[in-house]
CSV table of C-alpha atoms and ligand atoms in Angstrom, one decimal:
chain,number,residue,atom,x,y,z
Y,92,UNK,CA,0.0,0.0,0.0
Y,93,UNK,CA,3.0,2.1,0.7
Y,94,UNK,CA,1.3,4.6,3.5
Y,95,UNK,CA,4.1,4.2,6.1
Y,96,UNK,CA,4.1,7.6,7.8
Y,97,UNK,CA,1.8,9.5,5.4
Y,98,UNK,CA,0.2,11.8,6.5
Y,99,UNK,CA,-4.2,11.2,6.3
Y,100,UNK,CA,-6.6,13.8,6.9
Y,101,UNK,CA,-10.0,12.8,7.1
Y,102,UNK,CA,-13.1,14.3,8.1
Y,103,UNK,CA,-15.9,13.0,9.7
Y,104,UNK,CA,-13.6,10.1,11.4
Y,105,UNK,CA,-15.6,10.1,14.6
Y,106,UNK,CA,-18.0,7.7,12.9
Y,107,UNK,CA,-19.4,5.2,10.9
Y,108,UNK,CA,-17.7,5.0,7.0
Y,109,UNK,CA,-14.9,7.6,8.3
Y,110,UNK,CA,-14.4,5.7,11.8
Y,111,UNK,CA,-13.8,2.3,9.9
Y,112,UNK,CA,-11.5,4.0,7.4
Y,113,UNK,CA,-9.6,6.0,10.3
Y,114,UNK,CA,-8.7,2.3,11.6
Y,115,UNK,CA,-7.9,0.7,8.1
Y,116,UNK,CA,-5.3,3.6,8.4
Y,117,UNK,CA,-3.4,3.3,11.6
Y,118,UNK,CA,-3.6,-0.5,10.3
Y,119,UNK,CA,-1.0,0.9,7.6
Y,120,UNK,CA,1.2,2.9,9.8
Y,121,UNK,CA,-0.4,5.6,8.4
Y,122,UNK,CA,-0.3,9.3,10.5
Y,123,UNK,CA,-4.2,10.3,10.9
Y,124,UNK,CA,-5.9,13.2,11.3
Y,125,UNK,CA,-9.2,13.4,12.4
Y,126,UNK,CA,-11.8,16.4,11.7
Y,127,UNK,CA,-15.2,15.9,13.2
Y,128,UNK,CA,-17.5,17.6,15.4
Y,129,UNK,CA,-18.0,15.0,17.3
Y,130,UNK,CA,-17.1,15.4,21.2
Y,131,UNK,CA,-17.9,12.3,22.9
Y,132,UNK,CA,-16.0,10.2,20.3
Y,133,UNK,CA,-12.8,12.3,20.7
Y,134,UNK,CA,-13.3,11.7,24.4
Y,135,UNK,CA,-13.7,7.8,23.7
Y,136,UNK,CA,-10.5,8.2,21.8
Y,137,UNK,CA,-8.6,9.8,24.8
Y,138,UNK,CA,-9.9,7.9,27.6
Y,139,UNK,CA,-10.3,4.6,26.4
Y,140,UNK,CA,-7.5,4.8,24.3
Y,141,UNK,CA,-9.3,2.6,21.3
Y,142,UNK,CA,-7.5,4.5,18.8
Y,143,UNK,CA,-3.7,4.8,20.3
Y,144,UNK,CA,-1.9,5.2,16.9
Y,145,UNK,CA,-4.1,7.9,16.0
Y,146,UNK,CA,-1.2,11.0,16.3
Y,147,UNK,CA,-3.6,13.8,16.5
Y,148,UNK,CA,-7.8,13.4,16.4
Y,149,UNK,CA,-8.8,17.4,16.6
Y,150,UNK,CA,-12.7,18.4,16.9
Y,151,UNK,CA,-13.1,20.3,14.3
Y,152,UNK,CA,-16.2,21.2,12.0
Y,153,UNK,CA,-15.2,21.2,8.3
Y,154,UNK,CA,-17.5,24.2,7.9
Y,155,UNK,CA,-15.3,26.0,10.2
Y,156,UNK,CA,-12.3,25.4,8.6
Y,157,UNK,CA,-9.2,26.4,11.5
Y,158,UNK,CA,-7.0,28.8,9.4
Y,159,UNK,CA,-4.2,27.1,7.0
Y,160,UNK,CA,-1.3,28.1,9.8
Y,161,UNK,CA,-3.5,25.3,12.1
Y,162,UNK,CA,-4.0,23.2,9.9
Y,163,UNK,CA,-0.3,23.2,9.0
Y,164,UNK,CA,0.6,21.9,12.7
Y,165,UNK,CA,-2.0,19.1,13.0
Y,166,UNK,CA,-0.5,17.8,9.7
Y,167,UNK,CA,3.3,18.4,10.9
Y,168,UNK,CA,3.4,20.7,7.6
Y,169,UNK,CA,2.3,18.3,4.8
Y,170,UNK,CA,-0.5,16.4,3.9
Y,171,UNK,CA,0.0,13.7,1.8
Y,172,UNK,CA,-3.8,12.0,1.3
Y,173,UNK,CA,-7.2,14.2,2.3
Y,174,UNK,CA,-10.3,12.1,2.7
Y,175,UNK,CA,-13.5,14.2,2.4
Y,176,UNK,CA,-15.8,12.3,4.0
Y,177,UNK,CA,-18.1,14.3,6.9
Y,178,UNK,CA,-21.7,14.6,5.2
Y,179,UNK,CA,-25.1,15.1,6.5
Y,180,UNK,CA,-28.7,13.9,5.3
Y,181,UNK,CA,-32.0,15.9,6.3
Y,182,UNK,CA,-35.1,14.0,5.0
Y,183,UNK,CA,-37.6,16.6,3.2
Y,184,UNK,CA,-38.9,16.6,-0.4
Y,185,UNK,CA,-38.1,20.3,-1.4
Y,186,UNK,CA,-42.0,21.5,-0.3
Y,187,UNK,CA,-41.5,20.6,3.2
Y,188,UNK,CA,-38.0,21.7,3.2
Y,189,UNK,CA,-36.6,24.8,5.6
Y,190,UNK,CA,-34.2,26.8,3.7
Y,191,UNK,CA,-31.9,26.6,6.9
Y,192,UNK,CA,-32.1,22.4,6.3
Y,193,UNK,CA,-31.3,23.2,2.8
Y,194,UNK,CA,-28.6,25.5,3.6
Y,195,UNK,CA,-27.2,23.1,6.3
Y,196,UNK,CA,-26.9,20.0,3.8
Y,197,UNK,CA,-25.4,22.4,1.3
Y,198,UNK,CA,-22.5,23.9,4.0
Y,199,UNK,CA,-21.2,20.5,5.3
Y,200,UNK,CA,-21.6,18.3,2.2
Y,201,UNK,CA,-20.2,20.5,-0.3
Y,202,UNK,CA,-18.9,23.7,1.0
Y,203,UNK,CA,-17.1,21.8,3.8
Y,204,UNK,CA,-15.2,19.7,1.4
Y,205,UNK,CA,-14.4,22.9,-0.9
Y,206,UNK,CA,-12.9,24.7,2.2
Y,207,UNK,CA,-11.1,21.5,3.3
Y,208,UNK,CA,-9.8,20.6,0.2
Y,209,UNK,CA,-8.4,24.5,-0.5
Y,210,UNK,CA,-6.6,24.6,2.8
Y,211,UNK,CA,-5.6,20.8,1.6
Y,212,UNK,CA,-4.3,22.0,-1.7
Y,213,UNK,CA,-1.8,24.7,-0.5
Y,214,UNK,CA,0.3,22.0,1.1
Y,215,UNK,CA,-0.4,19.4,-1.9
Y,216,UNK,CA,0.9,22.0,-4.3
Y,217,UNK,CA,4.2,23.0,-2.3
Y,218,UNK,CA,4.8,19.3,-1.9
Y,219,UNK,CA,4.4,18.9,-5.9
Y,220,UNK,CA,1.9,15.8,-4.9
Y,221,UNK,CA,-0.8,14.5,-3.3
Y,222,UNK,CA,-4.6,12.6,-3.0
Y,223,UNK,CA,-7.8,13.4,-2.5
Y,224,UNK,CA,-10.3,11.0,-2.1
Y,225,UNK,CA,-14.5,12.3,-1.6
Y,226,UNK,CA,-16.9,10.9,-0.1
Y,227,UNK,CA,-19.5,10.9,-2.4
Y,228,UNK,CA,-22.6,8.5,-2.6
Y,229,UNK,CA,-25.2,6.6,-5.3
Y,230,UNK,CA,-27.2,9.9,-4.2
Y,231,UNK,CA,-25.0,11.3,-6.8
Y,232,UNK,CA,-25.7,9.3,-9.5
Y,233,UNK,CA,-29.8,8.3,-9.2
Y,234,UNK,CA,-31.9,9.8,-7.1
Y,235,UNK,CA,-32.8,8.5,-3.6
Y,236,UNK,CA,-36.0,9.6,-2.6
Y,237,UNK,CA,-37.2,12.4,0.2
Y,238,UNK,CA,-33.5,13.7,0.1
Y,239,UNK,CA,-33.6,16.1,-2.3
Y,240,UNK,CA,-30.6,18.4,-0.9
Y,241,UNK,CA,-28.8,15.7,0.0
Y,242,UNK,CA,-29.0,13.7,-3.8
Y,243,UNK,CA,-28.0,17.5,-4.9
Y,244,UNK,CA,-24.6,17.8,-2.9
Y,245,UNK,CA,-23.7,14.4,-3.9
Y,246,UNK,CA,-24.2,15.5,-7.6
Y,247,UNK,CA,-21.7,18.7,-7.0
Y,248,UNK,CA,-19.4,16.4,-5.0
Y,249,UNK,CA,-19.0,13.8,-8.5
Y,250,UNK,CA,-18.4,17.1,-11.0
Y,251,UNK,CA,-16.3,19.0,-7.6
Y,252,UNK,CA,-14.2,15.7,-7.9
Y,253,UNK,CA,-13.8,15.9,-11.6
Y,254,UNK,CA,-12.9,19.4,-11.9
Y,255,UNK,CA,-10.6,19.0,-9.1
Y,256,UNK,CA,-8.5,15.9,-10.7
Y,257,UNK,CA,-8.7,17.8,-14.4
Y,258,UNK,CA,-7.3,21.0,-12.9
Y,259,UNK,CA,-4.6,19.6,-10.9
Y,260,UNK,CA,-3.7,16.3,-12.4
Y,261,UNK,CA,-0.3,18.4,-13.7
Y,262,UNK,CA,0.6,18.9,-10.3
Y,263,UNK,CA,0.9,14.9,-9.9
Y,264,UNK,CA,-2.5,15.3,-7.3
Y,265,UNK,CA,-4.9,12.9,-7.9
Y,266,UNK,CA,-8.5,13.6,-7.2
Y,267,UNK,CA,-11.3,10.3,-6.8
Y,268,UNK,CA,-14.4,10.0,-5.4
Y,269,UNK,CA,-16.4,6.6,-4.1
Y,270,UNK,CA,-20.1,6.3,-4.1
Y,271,UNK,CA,-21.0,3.9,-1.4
Y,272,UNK,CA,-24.8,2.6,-1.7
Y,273,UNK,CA,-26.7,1.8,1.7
Y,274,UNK,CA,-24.1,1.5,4.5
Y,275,UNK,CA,-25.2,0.2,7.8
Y,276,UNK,CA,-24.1,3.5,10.1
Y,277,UNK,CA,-25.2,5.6,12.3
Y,278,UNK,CA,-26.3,8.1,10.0
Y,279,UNK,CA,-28.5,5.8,8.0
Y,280,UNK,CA,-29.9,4.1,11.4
Y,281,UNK,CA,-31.3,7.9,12.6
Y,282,UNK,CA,-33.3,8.5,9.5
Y,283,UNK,CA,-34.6,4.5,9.4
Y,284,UNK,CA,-36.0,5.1,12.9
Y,285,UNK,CA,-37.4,8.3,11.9
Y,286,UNK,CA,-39.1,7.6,8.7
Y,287,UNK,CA,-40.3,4.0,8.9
Y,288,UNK,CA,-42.1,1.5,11.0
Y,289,UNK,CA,-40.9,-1.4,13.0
Y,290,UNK,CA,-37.2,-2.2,14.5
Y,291,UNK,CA,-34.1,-1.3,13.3
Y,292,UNK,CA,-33.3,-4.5,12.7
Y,293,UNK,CA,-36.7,-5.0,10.4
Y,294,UNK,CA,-36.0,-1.9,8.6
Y,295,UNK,CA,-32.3,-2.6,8.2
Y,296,UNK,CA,-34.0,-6.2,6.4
Y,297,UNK,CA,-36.3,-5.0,4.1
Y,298,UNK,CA,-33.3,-1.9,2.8
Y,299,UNK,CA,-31.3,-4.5,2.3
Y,300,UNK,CA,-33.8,-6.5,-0.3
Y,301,UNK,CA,-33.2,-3.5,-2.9
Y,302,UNK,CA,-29.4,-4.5,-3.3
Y,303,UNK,CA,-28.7,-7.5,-5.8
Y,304,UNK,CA,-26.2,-8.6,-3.0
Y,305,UNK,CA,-29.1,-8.8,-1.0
Y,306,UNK,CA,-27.7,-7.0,2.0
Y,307,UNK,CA,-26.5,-3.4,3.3
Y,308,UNK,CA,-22.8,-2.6,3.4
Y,309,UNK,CA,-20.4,-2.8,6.1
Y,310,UNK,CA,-18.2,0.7,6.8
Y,311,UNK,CA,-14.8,-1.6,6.1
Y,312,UNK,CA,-16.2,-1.9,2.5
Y,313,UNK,CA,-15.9,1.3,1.8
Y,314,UNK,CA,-13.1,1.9,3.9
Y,315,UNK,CA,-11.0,-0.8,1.7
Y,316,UNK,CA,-11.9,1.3,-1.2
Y,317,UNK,CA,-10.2,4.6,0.3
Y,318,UNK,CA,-7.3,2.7,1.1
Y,319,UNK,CA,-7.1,1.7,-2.6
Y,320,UNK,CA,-7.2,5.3,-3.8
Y,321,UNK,CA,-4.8,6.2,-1.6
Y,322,UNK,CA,-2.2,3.9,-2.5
Y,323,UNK,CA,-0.1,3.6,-5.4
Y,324,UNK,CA,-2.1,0.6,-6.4
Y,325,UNK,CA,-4.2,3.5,-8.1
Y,326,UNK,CA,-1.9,5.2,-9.4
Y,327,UNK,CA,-3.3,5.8,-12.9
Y,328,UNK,CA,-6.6,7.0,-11.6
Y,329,UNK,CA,-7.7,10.3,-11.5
Y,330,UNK,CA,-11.3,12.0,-11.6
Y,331,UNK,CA,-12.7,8.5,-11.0
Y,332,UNK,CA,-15.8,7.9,-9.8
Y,333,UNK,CA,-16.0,3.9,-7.5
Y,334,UNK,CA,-19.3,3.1,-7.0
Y,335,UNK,CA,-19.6,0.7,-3.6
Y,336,UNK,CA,-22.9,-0.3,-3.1
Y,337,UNK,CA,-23.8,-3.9,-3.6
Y,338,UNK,CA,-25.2,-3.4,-7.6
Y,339,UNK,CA,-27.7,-0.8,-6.6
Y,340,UNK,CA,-26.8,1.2,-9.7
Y,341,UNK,CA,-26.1,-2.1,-11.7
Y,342,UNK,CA,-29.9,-2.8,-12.1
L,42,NAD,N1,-24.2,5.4,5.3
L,42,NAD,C1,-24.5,5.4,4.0
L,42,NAD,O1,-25.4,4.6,3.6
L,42,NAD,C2,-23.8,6.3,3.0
L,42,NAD,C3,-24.1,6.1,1.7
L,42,NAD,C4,-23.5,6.9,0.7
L,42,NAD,C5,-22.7,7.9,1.2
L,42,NAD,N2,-22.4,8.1,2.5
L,42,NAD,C6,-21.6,9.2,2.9
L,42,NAD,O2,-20.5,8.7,3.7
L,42,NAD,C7,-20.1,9.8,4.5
L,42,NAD,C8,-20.0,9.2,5.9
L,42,NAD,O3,-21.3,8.8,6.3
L,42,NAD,P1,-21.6,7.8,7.5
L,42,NAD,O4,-22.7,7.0,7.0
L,42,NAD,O5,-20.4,7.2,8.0
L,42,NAD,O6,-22.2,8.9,8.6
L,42,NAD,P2,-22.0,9.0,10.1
L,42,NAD,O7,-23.1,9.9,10.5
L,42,NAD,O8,-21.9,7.7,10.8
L,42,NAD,O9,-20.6,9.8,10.2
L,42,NAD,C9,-20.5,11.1,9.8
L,42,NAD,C10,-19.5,11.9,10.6
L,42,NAD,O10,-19.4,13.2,10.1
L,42,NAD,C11,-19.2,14.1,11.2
L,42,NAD,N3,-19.6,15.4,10.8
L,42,NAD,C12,-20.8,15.9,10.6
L,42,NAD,N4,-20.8,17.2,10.3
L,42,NAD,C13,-19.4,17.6,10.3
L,42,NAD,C14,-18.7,18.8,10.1
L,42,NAD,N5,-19.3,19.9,9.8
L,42,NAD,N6,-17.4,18.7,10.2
L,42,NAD,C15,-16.7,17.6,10.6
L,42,NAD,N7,-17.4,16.4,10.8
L,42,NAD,C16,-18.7,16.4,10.7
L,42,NAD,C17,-20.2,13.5,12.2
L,42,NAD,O11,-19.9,14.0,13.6
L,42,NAD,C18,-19.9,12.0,12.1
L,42,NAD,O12,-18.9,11.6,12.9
L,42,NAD,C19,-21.0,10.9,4.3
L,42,NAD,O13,-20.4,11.9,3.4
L,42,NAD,C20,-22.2,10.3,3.7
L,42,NAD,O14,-23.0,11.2,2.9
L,42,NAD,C21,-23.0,7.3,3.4
């Protein structure tokens, strides 16, 4: 894989698809960096000491981006890999839907990852490399339904991936982007609850009947795939799009 001592970034690592991929990197010897807004993890982290290889996990909100100068000494002063990966969804068909909601979806999922991946690029383009790999989602591709904002960011995170890897692809920084389908996580467990009847676990079975594979994704799946885009073993890939998501898309 060759990630001994890079240097990871990723946001949203305090959970679900970016917790399993913040392990899948100290399992490489990598350095990782976590952004999230999410207190009682980092306090997990400290106390429990689950994650000891993890050099540096910061709370910080990728809407909020600490100036380049801070960013600079969480990341010892480079930045080898950048994982985009905090996202929200807020269920409402555009009718229902506050324009505070909208604007909410829009400022983490999208915004959030432009600001990140700015900050990201100053380093990446001193270094003369670098890789960053999005967090995107089928929601990008087809539409899922009730999430309109959310299905809309995804969209801008696929062409914001493209543009990205065309415009600096001379300065050897490869851009990518993986759209995972239904991944069992946190995030997808609060809005099951909330818009369906019956358990979790008899939600989590029916979702799981509209993928060929017959059942939802695990976070390491997608994990495995950011360790791929990260490595050399993809070198030749840029502006890619992986979709992850047990033939959703395929049918
Ligand atoms: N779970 C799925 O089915 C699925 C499918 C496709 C795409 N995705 C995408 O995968 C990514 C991770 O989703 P997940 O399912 O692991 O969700 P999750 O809710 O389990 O984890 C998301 C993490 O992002 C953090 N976060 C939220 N806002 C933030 C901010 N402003 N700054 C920093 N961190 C912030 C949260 O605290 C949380 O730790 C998201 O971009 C999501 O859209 C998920």
């Amino acid at each position: 894989m060759n990630l001994t001592d890079k240097t990871v970034l990723i946001t949203g690592g305090a959970s679900g698809i970016g917790y399993a991929t913040v392990q899948d990197f100290l399992g490489q010897q990598a350095n990782v960096v976590v952004a999230d807004i999410d207190k009682r993890r980092e306090k997990q982290w400290y106390e429990k000491k689950i994650m000891t290889g993890c050099t540096l996990c910061k709370r910080t909100s990728q809407t909020k981006l600490p100036a380049s100068t801070q960013l600079n000494r969480y990341t010892f002063g480079g930045l080898d890999v950048l994982i985009n990966n905090a996202g929200i969804e807020i269920v409402a068909p555009i009718h229902e839907m506050e324009l505070r909601d909208w604007n909410k979806v829009l400022q983490v999922n999208l915004t959030g990852m432009f600001l990140m991946s700015k900050h990201a690029l100053k380093h990446m383009l001193a270094a003369g490399k670098g890789n960053i790999i999005n967090t995107c989602s089928v929601g990008g591709l087809v539409a899922w339904p009730d999430i309109p904002a959310y299905n809309a960011t995804k969209g801008g995170v696929l062409q914001l991936t493209k543009s990205m890897a065309v415009d600096y692809a001379k300065h050897q920084i490869r851009v990518n982007c993986v759209c995972p389908g239904i991944i069992d996580t946190p995030l997808n467990e609060k809005s099951f609850l909330e818009n369906n009847e019956g358990t979790l676990e008899e939600i989590k079975k029916e979702k799981a009947k509209v993928n060929p594979l017959l059942r939802l994704g695990k976070p390491e799946e997608i994990a495995n795939v950011m360790l791929f885009l990260a490595s050399d073993l993809s070198s030749y890939m840029t502006g890619s799009a992986i979709t992850a998501d047990g033939g959703y898309t395929a049918q």
